[in-house]
Amino acid sequence: MFAKIMIPVVLFSCLLFTPLQSEARINDRPIIGVLAQEVRYPTPDRTAYIAASYVKYLESAGARVVPVMINQTVEEYKTLFNSINGILYPGGGVSIIASGYQRAAQIFYDLAIEANKRGDYFPVWGTCLGFEQLAYLTSKKSVLSPTNTTGVALPLNFTNETKDSRIFKDFPPELMDDLSTQPLTENSHKWSVAVETLNTDEELKNFYKVLSTNTDGNIEFISTMEAYDYPIYGTQWHPEKNAFEWNKSYYPHSRSAVRTTFFMAEFFVNEARKNFHAFETQEGERDALIYNYSPVYTGAMSTFEQIYYF
Ligand SMILES: *[C@@H]1O[C@H](CO)[C@@H](O)[C@H](O)[C@H]1NC(C)=O
Ligand SMILES: *[C@@H]1O[C@H](CO)[C@@H](O)[C@H](O)[C@H]1NC(C)=O
Ligand SMILES: *[C@@H]1O[C@H](CO)[C@@H](O)[C@H](O)[C@H]1NC(C)=O
Ligand SMILES: *[C@@H]1O[C@H](CO)[C@@H](O)[C@H](O)[C@H]1NC(C)=O
Ligand SMILES: *[C@@H]1O[C@H](CO)[C@@H](O)[C@H](O)[C@H]1NC(C)=O
């Protein structure tokens, strides 16, 4: 008797409340993929790498990390996509037109666009090379201009769109002041997306809201952007370096610089909490986590303090 009454009630309430509940539901155990890339001089046991600063960056805000290896099959990538809650494309030095990094970035970008269209919220972040990769994936053409920005910390020149942005909405006002007046954002790139290029590229202009710009003295370029209709984000600068990299004198380490690292990480990890992909088994999850690998101390031979090699 009890069961007979309950079943229709349960069915009815599911139909009624599922959409609302799914918006309010939160995944407090987010797992974020970080894309690996080719090393410049491969050896048999070191063909690809991830700088550990990107891993620490996400971990510091409450995520666990899974390395996304290059050269996997599309099927393997699809399975991984359905197991993780977001992906980060790090900086680095490989081709954004033809490399293992580019191929994986393209596959996950396409999967993310498709998923988000059907209401499966999947965030994507690009830093430096990852930012350039996103611009290329969206515009489907070369949109970079050479700039004199290979080692310089800059204050952000915020646009009028910043206050309504998702990224900066919850930043403390005093940190926003510091970001706009002090050189807290580190730039290590030879190429940039010029503001003029975005303004004349329909694809890019309709897809990304520009949140900050910078200049090398000649070319005004985009330093922070977020997609209008997708949880897709890019910074040409390096939020992770302030707290975790020490090799260069121009890496900012002031209190506001380090808070910038954590507020950026906190934003993206919180985006990943809105996704509910999961590994099929706990064992599969354990085997995929970056905890299975140990970073190597590389401070004396590279600009990264620690690197995961694969
Ligand atoms: C990826 O595949 C390319 C082309 O087959 C190969 O040259 C490269 O060594 C592979 N890299 C890794 C890390 O597997
Ligand atoms: C590049 O910028 C630096 C300052 O960041 C400046 O010292 C240098 O002269 C510039 N180089 C060129 C070629 O403009
Ligand atoms: C900041 O951006 C505005 C609008 O794009 C531009 O006119 C201005 O020159 C920029 N200022 C600096 C310091 O880059
Ligand atoms: C930003 O807003 C200010 C004040 O409303 C306006 O004067 C300025 O032209 C705007 N800048 C841009 C780049 O739209
Ligand atoms: C920075 O890295 C270089 C190698 O790229 C190394 O020679 C140098 O000692 C490092 N400097 C610091 C301050 O760690």
Short mmCIF file of C-alpha atoms and ligand atoms in Angstrom, two decimals:
data_model
loop_
_atom_site.label_atom_id
_atom_site.label_comp_id
_atom_site.label_asym_id
_atom_site.label_seq_id
_atom_site.Cartn_x
_atom_site.Cartn_y
_atom_site.Cartn_z
CA MET A 1 0.00 0.00 0.00
CA PHE A 2 2.69 2.47 1.05
CA ALA A 3 4.91 1.56 -1.90
CA LYS A 4 2.06 1.93 -4.40
CA ILE A 5 1.41 5.46 -3.27
CA MET A 6 5.06 6.46 -3.08
CA ILE A 7 6.09 5.46 -6.60
CA PRO A 8 3.89 7.95 -8.48
CA VAL A 9 4.77 10.69 -5.99
CA VAL A 10 8.49 10.08 -6.45
CA LEU A 11 8.20 10.02 -10.24
CA PHE A 12 6.20 13.21 -10.24
CA SER A 13 8.60 15.08 -7.99
CA CYS A 14 11.56 13.95 -10.09
CA LEU A 15 10.00 15.38 -13.22
CA LEU A 16 9.15 18.56 -11.42
CA PHE A 17 12.37 19.26 -9.59
CA THR A 18 15.23 17.71 -11.55
CA PRO A 19 16.16 20.87 -13.53
CA LEU A 20 16.15 23.09 -10.45
CA GLN A 21 18.03 20.57 -8.35
CA SER A 22 20.70 20.05 -10.99
CA GLU A 23 21.41 23.78 -10.96
CA ALA A 24 21.76 23.85 -7.20
CA ARG A 25 23.71 20.60 -6.99
CA ILE A 26 27.40 20.99 -6.30
CA ASN A 27 30.23 18.53 -6.87
CA ASP A 28 32.60 19.03 -3.95
CA ARG A 29 35.11 16.47 -5.28
CA PRO A 30 36.12 18.08 -8.59
CA ILE A 31 38.81 16.45 -10.72
CA ILE A 32 40.47 18.60 -13.38
CA GLY A 33 42.52 17.40 -16.34
CA VAL A 34 45.80 19.18 -17.07
CA LEU A 35 47.06 18.71 -20.60
CA ALA A 36 50.61 17.41 -21.11
CA GLN A 37 52.82 18.49 -24.00
CA GLU A 38 55.88 17.26 -25.88
CA VAL A 39 59.28 17.90 -24.30
CA ARG A 40 61.75 19.68 -26.55
CA TYR A 41 64.47 17.03 -26.29
CA PRO A 42 62.76 13.66 -25.76
CA THR A 43 64.48 10.69 -24.13
CA PRO A 44 62.96 7.21 -23.92
CA ASP A 45 61.45 7.86 -20.49
CA ARG A 46 60.77 11.58 -20.92
CA THR A 47 58.58 12.34 -23.94
CA ALA A 48 55.98 14.67 -22.42
CA TYR A 49 55.63 16.88 -19.35
CA ILE A 50 53.42 19.01 -17.13
CA ALA A 51 54.91 21.81 -15.00
CA ALA A 52 53.98 21.06 -11.38
CA SER A 53 52.90 24.67 -10.73
CA TYR A 54 49.65 24.06 -12.67
CA VAL A 55 48.91 21.03 -10.52
CA LYS A 56 49.60 22.85 -7.25
CA TYR A 57 47.53 25.79 -8.48
CA LEU A 58 44.41 23.64 -8.89
CA GLU A 59 45.08 21.56 -5.78
CA SER A 60 45.39 24.73 -3.69
CA ALA A 61 41.74 25.54 -4.47
CA GLY A 62 40.33 22.11 -3.68
CA ALA A 63 40.61 20.08 -6.89
CA ARG A 64 42.44 16.89 -7.69
CA VAL A 65 44.33 16.63 -10.97
CA VAL A 66 44.49 14.00 -13.68
CA PRO A 67 47.21 14.31 -16.35
CA VAL A 68 45.80 14.29 -19.88
CA MET A 69 48.44 12.50 -21.90
CA ILE A 70 49.11 13.36 -25.54
CA ASN A 71 48.79 10.83 -28.40
CA GLN A 72 45.77 8.97 -26.95
CA THR A 73 42.95 7.65 -29.12
CA VAL A 74 39.76 9.66 -29.57
CA GLU A 75 37.93 6.91 -27.66
CA GLU A 76 40.33 7.22 -24.72
CA TYR A 77 39.85 10.99 -24.70
CA LYS A 78 36.05 10.62 -24.77
CA THR A 79 36.14 8.25 -21.80
CA LEU A 80 38.40 10.65 -19.91
CA PHE A 81 36.18 13.60 -20.81
CA ASN A 82 33.22 11.81 -19.25
CA SER A 83 35.28 11.15 -16.10
CA ILE A 84 36.66 14.65 -15.32
CA ASN A 85 35.01 17.95 -14.39
CA GLY A 86 37.07 20.44 -16.39
CA ILE A 87 40.35 20.82 -18.25
CA LEU A 88 43.29 23.25 -18.17
CA TYR A 89 45.58 23.88 -21.16
CA PRO A 90 48.91 25.08 -19.68
CA GLY A 91 51.53 27.37 -21.12
CA GLY A 92 54.54 25.98 -22.92
CA GLY A 93 56.32 25.90 -26.23
CA VAL A 94 54.66 23.50 -28.69
CA SER A 95 52.74 24.17 -31.89
CA ILE A 96 49.08 25.17 -31.56
CA ILE A 97 48.50 24.08 -35.17
CA ALA A 98 50.12 20.62 -35.22
CA SER A 99 51.24 18.83 -32.04
CA GLY A 100 49.98 16.22 -29.62
CA TYR A 101 48.99 19.11 -27.34
CA GLN A 102 46.97 20.76 -30.13
CA ARG A 103 45.27 17.49 -31.10
CA ALA A 104 44.12 16.75 -27.55
CA ALA A 105 43.12 20.41 -27.00
CA GLN A 106 40.99 20.30 -30.15
CA ILE A 107 39.25 17.06 -29.15
CA PHE A 108 38.44 18.28 -25.62
CA TYR A 109 37.35 21.69 -26.93
CA ASP A 110 34.90 20.08 -29.36
CA LEU A 111 33.60 17.74 -26.66
CA ALA A 112 33.21 20.68 -24.25
CA ILE A 113 31.25 22.77 -26.76
CA GLU A 114 28.93 19.84 -27.51
CA ALA A 115 28.46 19.02 -23.81
CA ASN A 116 27.75 22.62 -22.80
CA LYS A 117 25.19 22.93 -25.62
CA ARG A 118 23.20 20.10 -24.07
CA GLY A 119 23.46 21.54 -20.56
CA ASP A 120 26.40 19.44 -19.40
CA TYR A 121 28.50 22.27 -17.87
CA PHE A 122 32.16 21.57 -18.65
CA PRO A 123 34.73 24.36 -18.02
CA VAL A 124 37.90 24.84 -20.09
CA TRP A 125 40.84 27.08 -19.13
CA GLY A 126 43.80 28.17 -21.26
CA THR A 127 46.91 29.85 -19.83
CA CYS A 128 49.48 31.54 -22.15
CA LEU A 129 50.02 28.91 -24.88
CA GLY A 130 46.64 27.51 -23.79
CA PHE A 131 45.09 30.96 -24.31
CA GLU A 132 46.61 31.12 -27.80
CA GLN A 133 45.37 27.59 -28.46
CA LEU A 134 41.82 28.59 -27.48
CA ALA A 135 41.94 31.63 -29.80
CA TYR A 136 43.08 29.37 -32.64
CA LEU A 137 40.42 26.73 -31.91
CA THR A 138 37.67 29.35 -31.87
CA SER A 139 38.74 31.42 -34.89
CA LYS A 140 40.03 28.40 -36.88
CA LYS A 141 42.82 30.57 -38.23
CA SER A 142 46.10 32.15 -37.24
CA VAL A 143 45.33 35.23 -35.12
CA LEU A 144 48.64 35.92 -33.38
CA SER A 145 50.91 38.95 -33.65
CA PRO A 146 54.49 39.09 -32.36
CA THR A 147 54.86 41.21 -29.19
CA ASN A 148 57.76 42.16 -26.94
CA THR A 149 56.40 40.36 -23.88
CA THR A 150 58.81 37.49 -23.18
CA GLY A 151 59.46 38.32 -19.54
CA VAL A 152 57.54 41.12 -17.93
CA ALA A 153 55.00 41.58 -15.14
CA LEU A 154 52.22 44.05 -15.93
CA PRO A 155 49.16 45.60 -14.28
CA LEU A 156 45.90 44.63 -16.01
CA ASN A 157 44.10 47.26 -18.06
CA PHE A 158 40.53 46.25 -17.23
CA THR A 159 37.76 46.86 -19.76
CA ASN A 160 34.27 48.11 -19.03
CA GLU A 161 33.07 44.48 -19.23
CA THR A 162 35.12 43.37 -16.21
CA LYS A 163 32.64 44.17 -13.47
CA ASP A 164 29.98 41.98 -15.12
CA SER A 165 32.45 39.16 -15.77
CA ARG A 166 32.25 35.73 -14.20
CA ILE A 167 36.00 35.55 -13.50
CA PHE A 168 36.41 38.79 -11.55
CA LYS A 169 32.91 39.21 -10.10
CA ASP A 170 33.86 37.81 -6.69
CA PHE A 171 37.36 39.30 -6.43
CA PRO A 172 37.81 41.62 -3.42
CA PRO A 173 37.71 45.28 -4.56
CA GLU A 174 41.15 45.99 -3.05
CA LEU A 175 42.67 43.15 -5.06
CA MET A 176 41.06 44.53 -8.23
CA ASP A 177 42.66 47.89 -7.41
CA ASP A 178 46.06 46.26 -6.93
CA LEU A 179 45.68 44.24 -10.15
CA SER A 180 44.99 47.41 -12.12
CA THR A 181 47.81 49.47 -10.59
CA GLN A 182 50.62 47.01 -9.75
CA PRO A 183 52.55 44.62 -12.03
CA LEU A 184 50.99 41.41 -10.64
CA THR A 185 50.47 39.46 -13.89
CA GLU A 186 53.48 37.74 -15.43
CA ASN A 187 53.83 37.57 -19.22
CA SER A 188 56.16 35.07 -20.93
CA HIS A 189 54.99 35.02 -24.54
CA LYS A 190 56.30 36.05 -27.94
CA TRP A 191 52.85 36.04 -29.52
CA SER A 192 49.60 37.74 -28.62
CA VAL A 193 46.05 38.25 -29.86
CA ALA A 194 45.95 41.96 -30.74
CA VAL A 195 42.78 43.82 -29.74
CA GLU A 196 42.56 44.98 -33.36
CA THR A 197 42.67 41.35 -34.57
CA LEU A 198 39.82 40.32 -32.27
CA ASN A 199 37.76 43.34 -33.26
CA THR A 200 38.04 42.39 -36.93
CA ASP A 201 37.51 38.63 -36.47
CA GLU A 202 33.77 37.86 -36.23
CA GLU A 203 34.42 34.39 -34.78
CA LEU A 204 36.56 35.65 -31.89
CA LYS A 205 34.64 38.84 -31.26
CA ASN A 206 31.27 37.08 -30.96
CA PHE A 207 32.69 34.29 -28.81
CA TYR A 208 34.90 36.05 -26.24
CA LYS A 209 34.27 38.97 -23.93
CA VAL A 210 37.55 40.86 -23.39
CA LEU A 211 38.12 41.49 -19.68
CA SER A 212 41.59 43.03 -19.75
CA THR A 213 44.19 44.24 -22.22
CA ASN A 214 47.88 45.08 -22.08
CA THR A 215 50.39 46.65 -24.40
CA ASP A 216 54.06 46.07 -25.23
CA GLY A 217 54.31 49.74 -26.14
CA ASN A 218 53.25 49.11 -29.73
CA ILE A 219 50.52 46.50 -29.84
CA GLU A 220 47.53 46.38 -27.52
CA PHE A 221 46.73 42.74 -26.85
CA ILE A 222 44.11 40.73 -24.97
CA SER A 223 45.30 39.54 -21.56
CA THR A 224 42.11 38.05 -20.06
CA MET A 225 38.98 36.78 -21.80
CA GLU A 226 35.92 34.64 -21.11
CA ALA A 227 33.45 33.19 -23.59
CA TYR A 228 30.00 34.83 -23.58
CA ASP A 229 28.02 31.60 -23.78
CA TYR A 230 30.39 28.88 -22.57
CA PRO A 231 32.50 28.30 -19.43
CA ILE A 232 35.66 28.82 -21.51
CA TYR A 233 38.36 31.12 -20.12
CA GLY A 234 41.82 32.32 -21.06
CA THR A 235 44.66 34.40 -19.65
CA GLN A 236 47.69 35.27 -21.72
CA TRP A 237 49.44 35.82 -18.35
CA HIS A 238 50.36 33.20 -15.74
CA PRO A 239 48.22 33.12 -12.58
CA GLU A 240 50.01 30.00 -11.30
CA LYS A 241 53.55 31.44 -11.28
CA ASN A 242 53.08 34.03 -8.50
CA ALA A 243 52.70 31.40 -5.79
CA PHE A 244 54.69 28.53 -7.27
CA GLU A 245 57.55 29.58 -9.57
CA TRP A 246 60.75 31.38 -8.47
CA ASN A 247 63.25 31.23 -11.33
CA LYS A 248 62.85 34.79 -12.64
CA SER A 249 63.20 38.07 -10.82
CA TYR A 250 60.07 39.36 -12.59
CA TYR A 251 57.77 36.67 -11.14
CA PRO A 252 55.62 38.68 -8.69
CA HIS A 253 55.43 37.30 -5.12
CA SER A 254 53.84 40.11 -3.12
CA ARG A 255 50.85 39.30 -0.95
CA SER A 256 48.47 40.65 -3.62
CA ALA A 257 50.31 38.69 -6.31
CA VAL A 258 49.87 35.45 -4.40
CA ARG A 259 46.22 36.25 -3.61
CA THR A 260 45.76 36.65 -7.38
CA THR A 261 46.96 33.07 -7.86
CA PHE A 262 44.47 31.75 -5.33
CA PHE A 263 41.44 33.81 -6.45
CA MET A 264 41.97 32.71 -10.06
CA ALA A 265 42.34 29.05 -9.00
CA GLU A 266 39.33 29.31 -6.71
CA PHE A 267 37.23 30.67 -9.60
CA PHE A 268 38.10 27.85 -12.00
CA VAL A 269 37.86 25.05 -9.46
CA ASN A 270 34.43 26.36 -8.50
CA GLU A 271 33.42 26.15 -12.16
CA ALA A 272 34.47 22.48 -12.11
CA ARG A 273 32.20 21.91 -9.07
CA LYS A 274 29.27 22.48 -11.45
CA ASN A 275 30.16 19.39 -13.48
CA PHE A 276 29.14 15.85 -12.53
CA HIS A 277 31.25 13.64 -14.76
CA ALA A 278 32.75 10.75 -12.78
CA PHE A 279 35.06 7.81 -13.25
CA GLU A 280 33.17 4.54 -13.61
CA THR A 281 35.03 2.96 -10.72
CA GLN A 282 36.96 4.24 -7.74
CA GLU A 283 39.91 2.17 -8.91
CA GLY A 284 39.83 3.87 -12.33
CA GLU A 285 39.83 7.25 -10.59
CA ARG A 286 42.74 6.30 -8.33
CA ASP A 287 44.79 5.02 -11.27
CA ALA A 288 44.24 8.22 -13.26
CA LEU A 289 45.19 10.77 -10.57
CA ILE A 290 48.50 12.59 -10.83
CA TYR A 291 49.37 11.26 -7.36
CA ASN A 292 50.61 8.17 -9.23
CA TYR A 293 53.50 10.29 -10.56
CA SER A 294 56.23 12.21 -8.75
CA PRO A 295 57.44 15.62 -9.87
CA VAL A 296 61.17 16.11 -10.34
CA TYR A 297 63.05 19.14 -8.98
CA THR A 298 64.24 21.04 -12.05
CA GLY A 299 65.02 24.49 -10.61
CA ALA A 300 68.65 24.36 -11.68
CA MET A 301 67.96 23.42 -15.31
CA SER A 302 64.62 24.99 -16.21
CA THR A 303 62.39 27.94 -15.45
CA PHE A 304 60.04 25.52 -13.66
CA GLU A 305 60.80 24.48 -10.08
CA GLN A 306 59.24 21.03 -10.50
CA ILE A 307 58.10 19.03 -13.50
CA TYR A 308 56.07 15.85 -14.00
CA TYR A 309 57.63 13.81 -16.81
CA PHE A 310 55.77 11.09 -18.71
C1 LIG B 1 53.28 11.18 -30.25
O1 LIG B 1 53.16 10.77 -31.59
C2 LIG B 1 54.12 11.35 -32.47
C3 LIG B 1 53.74 11.00 -33.90
O2 LIG B 1 53.39 9.64 -34.00
C4 LIG B 1 55.50 10.84 -32.06
O3 LIG B 1 56.48 11.40 -32.89
C5 LIG B 1 55.76 11.23 -30.63
O4 LIG B 1 56.97 10.70 -30.17
C6 LIG B 1 54.64 10.76 -29.70
N1 LIG B 1 54.86 11.38 -28.39
C7 LIG B 1 54.49 10.80 -27.25
C8 LIG B 1 54.79 11.55 -26.00
O5 LIG B 1 53.91 9.73 -27.21
C1 LIG B 2 61.04 45.11 -24.94
O1 LIG B 2 60.50 45.53 -23.70
C2 LIG B 2 61.48 45.76 -22.69
C3 LIG B 2 60.72 46.16 -21.43
O2 LIG B 2 59.87 45.12 -21.04
C4 LIG B 2 62.42 46.86 -23.14
O3 LIG B 2 63.41 47.02 -22.15
C5 LIG B 2 63.03 46.49 -24.47
O4 LIG B 2 63.79 47.56 -24.94
C6 LIG B 2 61.96 46.18 -25.50
N1 LIG B 2 62.56 45.69 -26.74
C7 LIG B 2 62.21 46.12 -27.91
C8 LIG B 2 62.91 45.50 -29.08
O5 LIG B 2 61.32 46.96 -28.06
C1 LIG B 3 43.70 50.56 -21.75
O1 LIG B 3 42.69 50.20 -22.66
C2 LIG B 3 42.10 51.29 -23.31
C3 LIG B 3 40.92 50.80 -24.11
O2 LIG B 3 41.21 49.69 -24.88
C4 LIG B 3 43.14 51.99 -24.15
O3 LIG B 3 42.57 53.10 -24.81
C5 LIG B 3 44.27 52.45 -23.25
O4 LIG B 3 45.32 53.00 -24.03
C6 LIG B 3 44.83 51.29 -22.44
N1 LIG B 3 45.77 51.78 -21.47
C7 LIG B 3 46.92 51.18 -21.23
C8 LIG B 3 47.76 51.77 -20.15
O5 LIG B 3 47.29 50.18 -21.82
C1 LIG B 4 34.13 52.67 -20.65
O1 LIG B 4 33.20 53.43 -19.90
C2 LIG B 4 33.56 54.81 -19.76
C3 LIG B 4 32.59 55.46 -18.79
O2 LIG B 4 31.30 55.02 -19.00
C4 LIG B 4 33.58 55.46 -21.14
O3 LIG B 4 33.97 56.80 -21.02
C5 LIG B 4 34.58 54.72 -22.02
O4 LIG B 4 34.55 55.21 -23.34
C6 LIG B 4 34.28 53.22 -22.07
N1 LIG B 4 35.39 52.56 -22.73
C7 LIG B 4 35.22 51.68 -23.71
C8 LIG B 4 36.48 51.10 -24.29
O5 LIG B 4 34.12 51.36 -24.14
C1 LIG B 5 66.84 29.59 -13.40
O1 LIG B 5 66.96 28.54 -14.34
C2 LIG B 5 68.21 28.50 -15.00
C3 LIG B 5 68.15 27.43 -16.07
O2 LIG B 5 67.08 27.69 -16.96
C4 LIG B 5 69.30 28.25 -13.99
O3 LIG B 5 70.55 28.26 -14.64
C5 LIG B 5 69.24 29.34 -12.92
O4 LIG B 5 70.17 29.01 -11.89
C6 LIG B 5 67.86 29.45 -12.29
N1 LIG B 5 67.83 30.62 -11.43
C7 LIG B 5 67.22 30.60 -10.24
C8 LIG B 5 67.25 31.90 -9.49
O5 LIG B 5 66.66 29.62 -9.78
#
